[in-house]
Short mmCIF file of C-alpha atoms and ligand atoms in Angstrom, two decimals:
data_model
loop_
_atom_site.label_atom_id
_atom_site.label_comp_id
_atom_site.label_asym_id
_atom_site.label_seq_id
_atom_site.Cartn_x
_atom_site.Cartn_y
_atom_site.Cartn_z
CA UNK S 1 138.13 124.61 112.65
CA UNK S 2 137.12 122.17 110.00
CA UNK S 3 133.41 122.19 111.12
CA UNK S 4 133.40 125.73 111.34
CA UNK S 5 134.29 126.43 107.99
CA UNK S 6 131.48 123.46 106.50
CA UNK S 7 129.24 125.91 109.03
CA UNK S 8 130.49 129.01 107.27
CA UNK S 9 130.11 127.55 103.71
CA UNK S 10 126.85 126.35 104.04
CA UNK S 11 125.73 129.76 105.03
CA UNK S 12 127.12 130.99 101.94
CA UNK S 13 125.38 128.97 99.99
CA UNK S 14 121.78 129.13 101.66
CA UNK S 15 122.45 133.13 101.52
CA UNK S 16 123.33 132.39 97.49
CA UNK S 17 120.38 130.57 97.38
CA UNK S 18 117.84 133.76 97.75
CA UNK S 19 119.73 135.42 95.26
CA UNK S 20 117.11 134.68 92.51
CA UNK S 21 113.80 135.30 94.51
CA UNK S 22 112.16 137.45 92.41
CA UNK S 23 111.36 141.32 93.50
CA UNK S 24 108.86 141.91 96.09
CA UNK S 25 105.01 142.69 94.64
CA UNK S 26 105.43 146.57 95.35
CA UNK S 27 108.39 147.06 93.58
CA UNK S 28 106.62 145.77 90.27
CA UNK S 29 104.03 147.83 90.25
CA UNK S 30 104.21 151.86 89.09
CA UNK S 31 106.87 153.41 87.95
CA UNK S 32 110.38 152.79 88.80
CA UNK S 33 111.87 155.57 91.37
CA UNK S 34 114.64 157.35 89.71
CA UNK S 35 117.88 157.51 91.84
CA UNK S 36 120.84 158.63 91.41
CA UNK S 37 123.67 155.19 91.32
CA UNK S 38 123.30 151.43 91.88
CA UNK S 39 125.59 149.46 92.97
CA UNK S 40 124.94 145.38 91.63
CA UNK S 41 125.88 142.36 91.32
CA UNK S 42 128.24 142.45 94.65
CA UNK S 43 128.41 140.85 97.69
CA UNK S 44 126.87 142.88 100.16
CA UNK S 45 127.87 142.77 103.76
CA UNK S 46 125.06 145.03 104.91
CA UNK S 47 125.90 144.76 109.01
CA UNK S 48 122.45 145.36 109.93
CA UNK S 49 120.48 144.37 113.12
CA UNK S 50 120.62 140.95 111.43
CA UNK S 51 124.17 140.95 109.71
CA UNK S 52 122.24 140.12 106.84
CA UNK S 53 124.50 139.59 103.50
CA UNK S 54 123.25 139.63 99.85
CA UNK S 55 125.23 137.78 97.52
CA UNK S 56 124.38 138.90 94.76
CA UNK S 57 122.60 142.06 96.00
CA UNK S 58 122.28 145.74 95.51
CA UNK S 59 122.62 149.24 96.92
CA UNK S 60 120.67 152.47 95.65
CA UNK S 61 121.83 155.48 96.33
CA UNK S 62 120.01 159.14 95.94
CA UNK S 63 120.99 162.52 97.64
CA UNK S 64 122.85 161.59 100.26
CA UNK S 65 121.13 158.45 101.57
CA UNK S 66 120.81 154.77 101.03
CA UNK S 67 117.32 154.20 99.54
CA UNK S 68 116.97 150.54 98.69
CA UNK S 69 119.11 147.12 99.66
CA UNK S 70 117.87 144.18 97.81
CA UNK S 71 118.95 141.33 95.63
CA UNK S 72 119.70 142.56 92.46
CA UNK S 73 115.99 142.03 90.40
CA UNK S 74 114.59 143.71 93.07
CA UNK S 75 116.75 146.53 92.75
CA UNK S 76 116.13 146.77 89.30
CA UNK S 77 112.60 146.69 89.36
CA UNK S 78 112.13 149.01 91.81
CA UNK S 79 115.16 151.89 90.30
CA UNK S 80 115.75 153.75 87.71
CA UNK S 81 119.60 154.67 88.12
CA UNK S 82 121.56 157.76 86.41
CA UNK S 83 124.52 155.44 87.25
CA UNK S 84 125.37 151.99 87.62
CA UNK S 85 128.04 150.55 88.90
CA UNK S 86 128.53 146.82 88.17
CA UNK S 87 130.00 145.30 91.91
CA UNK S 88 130.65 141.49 90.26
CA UNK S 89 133.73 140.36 92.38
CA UNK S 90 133.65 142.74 94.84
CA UNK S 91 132.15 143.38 98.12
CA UNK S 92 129.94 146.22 98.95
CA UNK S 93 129.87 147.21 102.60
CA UNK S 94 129.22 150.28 105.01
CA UNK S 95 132.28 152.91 105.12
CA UNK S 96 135.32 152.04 107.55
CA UNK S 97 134.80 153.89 110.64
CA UNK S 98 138.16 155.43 112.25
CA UNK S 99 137.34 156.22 116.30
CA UNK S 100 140.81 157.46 116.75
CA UNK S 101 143.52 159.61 115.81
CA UNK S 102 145.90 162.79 114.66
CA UNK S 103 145.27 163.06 111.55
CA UNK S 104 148.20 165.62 110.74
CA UNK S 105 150.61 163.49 112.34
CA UNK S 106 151.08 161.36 108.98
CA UNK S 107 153.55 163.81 108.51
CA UNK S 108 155.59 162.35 111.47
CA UNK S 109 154.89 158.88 110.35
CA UNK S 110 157.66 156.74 111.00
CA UNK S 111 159.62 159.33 113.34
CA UNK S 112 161.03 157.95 116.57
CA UNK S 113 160.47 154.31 116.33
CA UNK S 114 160.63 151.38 118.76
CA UNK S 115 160.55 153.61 121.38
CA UNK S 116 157.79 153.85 124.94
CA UNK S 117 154.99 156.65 124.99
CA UNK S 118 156.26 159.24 127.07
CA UNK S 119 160.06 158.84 125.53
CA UNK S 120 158.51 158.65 121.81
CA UNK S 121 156.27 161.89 122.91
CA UNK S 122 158.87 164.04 124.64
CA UNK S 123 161.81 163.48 123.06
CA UNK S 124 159.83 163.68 119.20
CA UNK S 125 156.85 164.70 118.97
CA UNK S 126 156.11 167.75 121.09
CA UNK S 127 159.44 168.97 120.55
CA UNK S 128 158.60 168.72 116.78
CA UNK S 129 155.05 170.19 117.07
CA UNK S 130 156.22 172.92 118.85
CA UNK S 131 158.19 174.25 116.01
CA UNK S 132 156.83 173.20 112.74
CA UNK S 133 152.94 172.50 113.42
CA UNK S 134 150.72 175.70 111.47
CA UNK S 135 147.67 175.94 110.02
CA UNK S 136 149.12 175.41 106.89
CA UNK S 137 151.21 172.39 108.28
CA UNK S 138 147.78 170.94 109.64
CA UNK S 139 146.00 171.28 106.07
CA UNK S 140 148.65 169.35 104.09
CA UNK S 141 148.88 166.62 107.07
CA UNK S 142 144.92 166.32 106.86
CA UNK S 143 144.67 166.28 103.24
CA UNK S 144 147.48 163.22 102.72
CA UNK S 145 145.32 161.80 105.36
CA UNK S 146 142.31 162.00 103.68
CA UNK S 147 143.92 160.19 100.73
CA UNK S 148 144.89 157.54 102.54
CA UNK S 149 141.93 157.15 104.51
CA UNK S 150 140.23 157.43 100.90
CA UNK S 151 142.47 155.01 99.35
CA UNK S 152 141.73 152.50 102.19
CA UNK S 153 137.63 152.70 102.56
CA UNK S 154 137.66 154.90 105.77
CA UNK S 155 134.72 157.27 105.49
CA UNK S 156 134.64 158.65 108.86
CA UNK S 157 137.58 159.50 111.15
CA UNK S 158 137.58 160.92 114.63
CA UNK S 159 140.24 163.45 115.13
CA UNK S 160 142.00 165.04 117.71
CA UNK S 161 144.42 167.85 117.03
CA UNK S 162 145.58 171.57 116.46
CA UNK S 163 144.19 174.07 114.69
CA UNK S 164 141.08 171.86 114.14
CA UNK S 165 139.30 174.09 112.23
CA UNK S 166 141.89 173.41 109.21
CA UNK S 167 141.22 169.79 109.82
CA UNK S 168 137.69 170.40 109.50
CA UNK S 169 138.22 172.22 106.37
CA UNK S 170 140.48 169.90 104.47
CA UNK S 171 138.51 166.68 105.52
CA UNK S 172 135.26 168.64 104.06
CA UNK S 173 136.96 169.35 100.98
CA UNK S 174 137.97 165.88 100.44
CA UNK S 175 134.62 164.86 101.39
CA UNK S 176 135.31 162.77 104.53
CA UNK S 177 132.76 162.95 107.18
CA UNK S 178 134.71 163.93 110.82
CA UNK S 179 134.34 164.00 114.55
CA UNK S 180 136.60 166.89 114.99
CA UNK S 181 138.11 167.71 117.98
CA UNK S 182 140.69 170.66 119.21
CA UNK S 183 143.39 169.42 121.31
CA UNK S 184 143.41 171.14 124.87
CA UNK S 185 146.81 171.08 126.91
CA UNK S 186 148.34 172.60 129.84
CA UNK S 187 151.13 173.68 128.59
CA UNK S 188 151.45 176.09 125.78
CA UNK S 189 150.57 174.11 122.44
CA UNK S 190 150.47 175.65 118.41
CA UNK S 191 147.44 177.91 118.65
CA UNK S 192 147.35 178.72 122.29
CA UNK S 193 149.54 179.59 124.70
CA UNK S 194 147.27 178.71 127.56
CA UNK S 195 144.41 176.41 128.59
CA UNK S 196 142.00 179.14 128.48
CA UNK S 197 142.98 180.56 125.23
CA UNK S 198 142.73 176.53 124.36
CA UNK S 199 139.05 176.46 125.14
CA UNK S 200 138.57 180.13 123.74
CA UNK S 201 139.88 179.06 120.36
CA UNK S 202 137.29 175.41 120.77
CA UNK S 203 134.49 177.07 121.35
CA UNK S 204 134.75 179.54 117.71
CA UNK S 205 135.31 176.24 116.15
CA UNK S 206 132.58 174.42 117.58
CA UNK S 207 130.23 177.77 116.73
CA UNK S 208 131.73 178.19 113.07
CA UNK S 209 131.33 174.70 112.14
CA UNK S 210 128.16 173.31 114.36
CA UNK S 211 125.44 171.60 111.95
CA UNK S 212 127.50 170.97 109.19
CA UNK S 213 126.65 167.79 107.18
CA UNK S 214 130.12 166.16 107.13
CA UNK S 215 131.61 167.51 110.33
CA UNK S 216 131.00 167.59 113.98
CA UNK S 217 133.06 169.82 116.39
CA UNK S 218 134.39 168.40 119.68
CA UNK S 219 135.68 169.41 122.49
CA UNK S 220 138.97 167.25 123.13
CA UNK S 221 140.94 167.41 126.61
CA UNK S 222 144.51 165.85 125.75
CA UNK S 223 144.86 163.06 129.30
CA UNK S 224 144.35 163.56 132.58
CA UNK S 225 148.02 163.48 133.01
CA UNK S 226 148.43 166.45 130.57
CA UNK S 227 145.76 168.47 132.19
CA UNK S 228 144.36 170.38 135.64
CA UNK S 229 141.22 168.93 137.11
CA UNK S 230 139.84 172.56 136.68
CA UNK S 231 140.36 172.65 132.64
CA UNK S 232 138.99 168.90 132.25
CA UNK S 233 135.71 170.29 134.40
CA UNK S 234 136.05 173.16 131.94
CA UNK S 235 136.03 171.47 128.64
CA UNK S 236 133.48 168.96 130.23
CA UNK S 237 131.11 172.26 130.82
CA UNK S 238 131.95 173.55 126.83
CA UNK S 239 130.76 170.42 125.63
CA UNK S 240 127.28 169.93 127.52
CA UNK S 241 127.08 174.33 126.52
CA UNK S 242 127.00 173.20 122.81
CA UNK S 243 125.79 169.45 122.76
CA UNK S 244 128.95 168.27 121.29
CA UNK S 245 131.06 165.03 121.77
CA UNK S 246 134.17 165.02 123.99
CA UNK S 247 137.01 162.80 123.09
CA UNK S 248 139.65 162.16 125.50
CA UNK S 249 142.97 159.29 126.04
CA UNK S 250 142.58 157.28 128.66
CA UNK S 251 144.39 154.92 130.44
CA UNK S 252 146.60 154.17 127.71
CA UNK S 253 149.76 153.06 129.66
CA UNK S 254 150.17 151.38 133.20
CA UNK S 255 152.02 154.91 133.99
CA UNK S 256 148.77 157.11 134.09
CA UNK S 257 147.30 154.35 136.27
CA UNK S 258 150.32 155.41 138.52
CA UNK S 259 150.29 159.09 138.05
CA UNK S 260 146.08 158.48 139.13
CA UNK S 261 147.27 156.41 142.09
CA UNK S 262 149.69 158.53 143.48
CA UNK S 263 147.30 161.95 142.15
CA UNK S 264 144.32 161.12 143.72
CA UNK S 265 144.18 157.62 145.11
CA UNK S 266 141.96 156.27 141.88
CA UNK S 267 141.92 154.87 138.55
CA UNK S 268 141.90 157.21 136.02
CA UNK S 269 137.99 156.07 135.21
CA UNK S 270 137.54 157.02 139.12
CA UNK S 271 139.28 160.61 138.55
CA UNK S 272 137.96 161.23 135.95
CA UNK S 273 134.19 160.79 136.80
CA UNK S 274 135.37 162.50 140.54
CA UNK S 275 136.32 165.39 138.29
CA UNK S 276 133.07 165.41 136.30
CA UNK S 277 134.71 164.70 132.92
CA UNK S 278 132.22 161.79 131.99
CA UNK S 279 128.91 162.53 130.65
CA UNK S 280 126.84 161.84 127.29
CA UNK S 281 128.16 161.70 123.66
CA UNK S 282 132.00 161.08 124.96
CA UNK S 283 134.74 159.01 123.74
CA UNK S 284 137.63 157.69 125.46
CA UNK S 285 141.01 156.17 123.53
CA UNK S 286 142.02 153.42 124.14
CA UNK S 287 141.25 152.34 127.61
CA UNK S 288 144.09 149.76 127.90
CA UNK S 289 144.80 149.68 131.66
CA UNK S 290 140.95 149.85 133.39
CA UNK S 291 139.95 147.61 136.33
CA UNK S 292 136.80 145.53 136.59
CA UNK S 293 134.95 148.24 138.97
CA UNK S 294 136.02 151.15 136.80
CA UNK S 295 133.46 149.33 133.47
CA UNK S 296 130.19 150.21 135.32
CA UNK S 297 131.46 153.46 135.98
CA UNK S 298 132.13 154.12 131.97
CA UNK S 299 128.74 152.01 130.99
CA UNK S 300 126.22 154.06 133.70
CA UNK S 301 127.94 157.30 132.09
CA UNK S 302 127.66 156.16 128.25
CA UNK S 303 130.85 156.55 127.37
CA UNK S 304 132.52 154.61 124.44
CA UNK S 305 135.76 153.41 123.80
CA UNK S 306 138.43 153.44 120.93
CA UNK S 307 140.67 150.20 120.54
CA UNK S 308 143.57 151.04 118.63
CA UNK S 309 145.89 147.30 118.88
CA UNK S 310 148.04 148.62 116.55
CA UNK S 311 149.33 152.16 118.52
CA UNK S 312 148.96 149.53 121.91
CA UNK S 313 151.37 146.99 120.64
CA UNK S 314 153.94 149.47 118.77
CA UNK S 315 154.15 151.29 122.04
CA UNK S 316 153.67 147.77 124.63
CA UNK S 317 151.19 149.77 126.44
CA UNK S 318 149.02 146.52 126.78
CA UNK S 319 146.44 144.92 126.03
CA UNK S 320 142.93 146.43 125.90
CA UNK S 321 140.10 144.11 127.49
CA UNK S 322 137.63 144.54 124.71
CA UNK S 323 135.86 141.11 125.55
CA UNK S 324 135.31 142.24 129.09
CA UNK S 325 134.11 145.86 127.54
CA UNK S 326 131.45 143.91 125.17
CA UNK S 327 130.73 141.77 128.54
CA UNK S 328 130.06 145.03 130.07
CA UNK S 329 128.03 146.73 127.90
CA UNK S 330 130.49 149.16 127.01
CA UNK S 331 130.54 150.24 123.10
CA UNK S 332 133.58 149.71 121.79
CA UNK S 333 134.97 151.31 118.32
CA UNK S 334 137.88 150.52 116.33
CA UNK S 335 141.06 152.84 115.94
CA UNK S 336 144.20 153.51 114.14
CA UNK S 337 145.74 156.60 116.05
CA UNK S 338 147.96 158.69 114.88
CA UNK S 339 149.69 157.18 111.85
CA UNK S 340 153.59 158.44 113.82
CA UNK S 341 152.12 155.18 116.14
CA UNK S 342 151.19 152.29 113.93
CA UNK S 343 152.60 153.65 110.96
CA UNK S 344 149.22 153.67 108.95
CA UNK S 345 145.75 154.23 108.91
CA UNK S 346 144.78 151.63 107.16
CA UNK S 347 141.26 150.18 108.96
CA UNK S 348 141.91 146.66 107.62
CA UNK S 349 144.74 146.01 109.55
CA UNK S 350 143.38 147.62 112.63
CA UNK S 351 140.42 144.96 112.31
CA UNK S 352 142.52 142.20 111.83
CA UNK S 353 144.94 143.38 114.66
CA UNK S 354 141.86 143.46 116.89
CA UNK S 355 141.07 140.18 116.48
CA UNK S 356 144.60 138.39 116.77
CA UNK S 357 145.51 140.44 119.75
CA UNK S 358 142.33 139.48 121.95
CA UNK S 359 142.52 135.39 120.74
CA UNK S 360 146.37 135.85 121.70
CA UNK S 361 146.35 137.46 125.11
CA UNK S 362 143.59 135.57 125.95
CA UNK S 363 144.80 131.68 124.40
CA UNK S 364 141.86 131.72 123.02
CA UNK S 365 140.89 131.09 119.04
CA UNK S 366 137.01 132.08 119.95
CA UNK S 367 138.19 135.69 121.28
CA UNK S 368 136.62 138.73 119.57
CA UNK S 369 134.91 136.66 115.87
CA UNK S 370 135.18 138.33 112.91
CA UNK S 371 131.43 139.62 113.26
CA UNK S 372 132.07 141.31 116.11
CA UNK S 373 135.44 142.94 114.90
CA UNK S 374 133.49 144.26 111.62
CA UNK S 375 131.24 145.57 113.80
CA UNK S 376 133.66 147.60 115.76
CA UNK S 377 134.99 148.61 112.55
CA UNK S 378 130.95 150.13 111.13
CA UNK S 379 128.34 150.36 113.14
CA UNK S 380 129.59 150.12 116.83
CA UNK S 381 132.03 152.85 115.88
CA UNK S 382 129.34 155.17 114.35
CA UNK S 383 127.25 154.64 117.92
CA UNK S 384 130.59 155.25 119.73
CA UNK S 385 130.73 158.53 117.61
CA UNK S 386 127.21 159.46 118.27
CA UNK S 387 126.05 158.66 114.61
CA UNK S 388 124.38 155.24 114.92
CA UNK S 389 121.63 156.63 113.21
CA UNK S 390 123.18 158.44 110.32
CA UNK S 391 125.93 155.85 109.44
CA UNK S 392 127.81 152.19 109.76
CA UNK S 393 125.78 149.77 108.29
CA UNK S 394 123.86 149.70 105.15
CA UNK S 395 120.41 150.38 105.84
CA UNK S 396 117.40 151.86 103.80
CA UNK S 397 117.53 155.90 105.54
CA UNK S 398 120.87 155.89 106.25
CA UNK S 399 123.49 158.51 104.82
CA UNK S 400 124.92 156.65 101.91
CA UNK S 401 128.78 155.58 103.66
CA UNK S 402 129.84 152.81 101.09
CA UNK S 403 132.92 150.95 100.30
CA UNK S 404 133.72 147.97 97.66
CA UNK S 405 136.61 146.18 98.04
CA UNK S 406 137.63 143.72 95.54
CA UNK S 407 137.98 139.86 96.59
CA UNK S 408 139.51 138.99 92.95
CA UNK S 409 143.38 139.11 93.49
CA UNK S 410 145.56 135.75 94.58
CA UNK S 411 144.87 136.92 98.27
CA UNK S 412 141.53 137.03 98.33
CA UNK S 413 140.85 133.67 96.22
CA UNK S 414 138.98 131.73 97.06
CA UNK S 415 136.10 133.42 99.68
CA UNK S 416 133.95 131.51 101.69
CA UNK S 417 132.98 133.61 104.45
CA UNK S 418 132.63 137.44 103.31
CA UNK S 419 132.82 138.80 106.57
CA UNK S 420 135.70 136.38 107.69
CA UNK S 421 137.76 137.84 104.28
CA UNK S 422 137.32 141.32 104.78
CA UNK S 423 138.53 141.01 108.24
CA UNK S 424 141.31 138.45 108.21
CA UNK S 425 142.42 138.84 104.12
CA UNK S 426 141.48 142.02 103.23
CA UNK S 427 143.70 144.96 102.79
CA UNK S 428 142.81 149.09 102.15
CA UNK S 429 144.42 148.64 98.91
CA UNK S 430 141.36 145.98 98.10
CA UNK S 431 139.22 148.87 97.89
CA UNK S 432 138.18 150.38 94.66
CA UNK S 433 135.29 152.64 95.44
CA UNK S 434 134.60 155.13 98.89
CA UNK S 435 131.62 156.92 98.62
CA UNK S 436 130.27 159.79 101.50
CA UNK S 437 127.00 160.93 101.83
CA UNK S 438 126.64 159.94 98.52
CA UNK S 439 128.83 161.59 96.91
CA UNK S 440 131.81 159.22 95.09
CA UNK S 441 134.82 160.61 96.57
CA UNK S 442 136.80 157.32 94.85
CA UNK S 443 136.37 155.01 91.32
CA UNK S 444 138.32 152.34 90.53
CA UNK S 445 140.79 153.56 92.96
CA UNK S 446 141.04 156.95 91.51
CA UNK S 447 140.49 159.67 94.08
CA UNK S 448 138.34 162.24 92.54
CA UNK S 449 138.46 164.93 95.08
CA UNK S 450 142.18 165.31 95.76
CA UNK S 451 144.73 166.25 93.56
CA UNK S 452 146.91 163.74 94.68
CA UNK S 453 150.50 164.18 93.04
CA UNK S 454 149.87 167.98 94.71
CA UNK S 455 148.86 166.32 98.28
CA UNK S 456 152.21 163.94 97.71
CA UNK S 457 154.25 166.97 97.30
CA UNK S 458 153.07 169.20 99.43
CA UNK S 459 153.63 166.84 102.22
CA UNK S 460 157.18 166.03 101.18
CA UNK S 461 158.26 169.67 101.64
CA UNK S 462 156.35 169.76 105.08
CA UNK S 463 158.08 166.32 106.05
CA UNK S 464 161.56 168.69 105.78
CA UNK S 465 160.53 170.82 107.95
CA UNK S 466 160.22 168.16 110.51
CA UNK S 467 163.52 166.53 109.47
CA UNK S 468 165.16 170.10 110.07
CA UNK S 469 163.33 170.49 113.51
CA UNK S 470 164.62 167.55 114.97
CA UNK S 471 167.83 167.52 113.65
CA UNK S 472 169.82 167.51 116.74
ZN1 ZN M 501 145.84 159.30 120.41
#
């Protein structure tokens, strides 16, 4: 450990070391390129191809896109910001990328604790969606959601849920880019009675909100254990129709390997691609309980996978093999789920979770580094989303996704290794700034899109309505 850290340092100080090359010879000459901010002065953890990191460097920012990374004079010689924002003491890194989760169900955060999935889910939660989850319900879940997910550097979130279109909307409004998808069931669920009225009501979403710059529409079958092989075939047909992604859970307890077994004498990877489910631009949660023979099967068909350690360990439903997935091939994004599993959404905790789970299950310090767990967190999560070439890293024609997170407090002194800290010290709280697509959505931990003493209260008088619902 002691070597590795005299390794680590020594990096930092070689990487401190280009810090005063001066600008390149282009960006002297003519005039400087007005933009619209620059970032400077930070620490920034760019998780490029190279996992280069700048410290000090710079970010500019125009429109909606990343148009220069640099050391700081080279920034300045070659920009002409509106804004500047001075990054000394913080970190400057690509947006948090969420690959899993409910956003409404904040509002059911901390309901029916310490208990197993299908006890937590039948005795709770669908009783309690069936009789309090509306549109309007939906919107205030999603919007103290997007605070949090603000507050804590997350900048895209997959979703799957009710009445997605309201999700869509409110995660728009608060500027949050979104891989959307409507929950499909086979029993009767808020805003459709049926599975066909389920995939009736997904495919007006998908047309009403297709090409939008923030949001893409899925199509997103519940489990194979919640679901006819017919209506997984169906929503498998509705996505390839419209080009969108499908999102689906799978294996996340040893029981669906059961119900498989006993279903159809395979693993749920096995029914699943016997079914047809598995095709291009498709994410599967979680993944927990997959055999050896079933990670070709998910690697030939492309699909990606959410980890969520937190939701897995709340609920014991294992252990994910995400070093055997990276062995494989198989991208592999970070998660939170639902916030009524893990209580939170904060993406700091997931990474760190990540990281400690794998090195513990597997005795094994070396399991799942920090670079790899930052990369699950940015850039392998944007692939795994089917936006690898819009966002998760910070890269000169990419949509400008950008956190800062502040390394100045008592926890984060001192920093050796930036990418170590933000994984293993850092906490959503650290971060002062979220920007999407360029637009600042969050300054010095002020959320400028949200009123958010209206968000609070709104979702205190939904969380009665939940309180009355279960009240037994
Ligand atoms: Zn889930």
């Amino acid at each position: 450990m002691f070597l590795r850290q005299i390794v680590t340092a020594v990096t930092v100080l070689l990487t401190l070391g280009t810090a005063g090359a001066p600008p390149s010879a282009g960006a002297q000459t003519g005039a400087k390129r007005q933009v619209a901010l620059v970032i400077t002065n930070a620490t920034v953890v760019t998780v490029d191809g190279t996992r280069r990191v700048l410290a000090p460097g710079a970010v500019a920012i125009d429109g909606a896109d990343i148009v220069g990374v640099d050391t700081p004079a080279a920034i300045a010689a070659a920009f002409q910001p509106r804004q500047t924002i001075d990054g000394t003491g913080q970190i400057v890194m690509p947006g948090l990328i969420n690959t899993h989760g409910h956003a409404p169900m904040v509002l059911f955060r901390g309901l029916g604790s310490d208990l197993n999935l299908m006890d937590w889910l039948q005795q709770y939660i669908f009783p309690a969606e069936a009789k309090v989850v509306t549109p309007a319900f939906v919107r205030t879940g999603t919007q103290l959601a997007a605070l949090e997910m603000i507050r804590s550097g997350t900048t895209t979130f997959a979703d799957m849920y009710y009445f997605e279109e309201e999700v869509a909307r409110a995660a728009s409004e608060a500027g949050l880019r979104g891989v959307l998808g409507e929950t499909i069931l086979k029993f009767p669920v808020p805003g459709a009675r049926t599975p066909e009225e389920g995939l009736a009501r997904t495919e007006r979403y998908i047309t009403q909100w297709k090409g939008h710059a923030l949001i893409t529409p899925a199509v997103a079958p519940h489990a194979l254990y919640t679901l006819e092989a017919a209506t997984l075939k169906a929503c498998r047909d509705l996505a390839d129709k419209h080009q969108v992604p499908l999102i689906i859970h799978l294996a996340e307890t040893r029981a669906e390997v059961e119900a498989s077994l006993t279903l159809a004498n395979a693993t749920p990877t096995k029914y699943l691609q016997g079914v047809g489910l598995w095709g291009p631009r498709t994410l599967a949660a979680h993944g927990v309980w997959v055999s050896p023979e079933d990670m070709p099967v998910l690697k030939a068909a492309g699909v990606a996978v959410s980890h969520n350690p937190e939701s897995n360990m709340k609920l014991a439903s294992g252990t994910a093999p995400v070093v055997d997935y990276l062995a494989a091939g198989v991208t592999v994004g970070l998660g939170t789920d639902g916030a009524a599993s893990n209580n939170d959404l904060d993406m700091f905790e997931a990474m760190r979770f990540a990281a400690f789970l794998q090195k513990h299950a597997r005795n094994d310090p070396r399991a799942l580094p920090a670079p790899a767990v930052l990369d699950m967190a940015t850039r392998e999560g944007a692939v795994a989303l089917g936006l690898g070439a819009q966002v998760g890293s910070l890269e000169v024609g990419k949509r400008a996704d950008v956190i800062m997170v502040d390394t100045r407090g008592p926890r984060q002194t001192p920093m050796f290794d930036p990418v170590a800290h933000l994984v293993y010290s850092a906490h959503g709280d650290d971060v002062t700034t979220t920007i999407v697509n360029g637009k600042v959505l969050m300054r010095d931990r002020k959320v400028l899109t949200l009123n958010e003493a209206a968000v609070l209260a709104d979702a205190r008088a939904a969380a009665e309505t939940v309180r009355a619902a279960v009240k037994k």
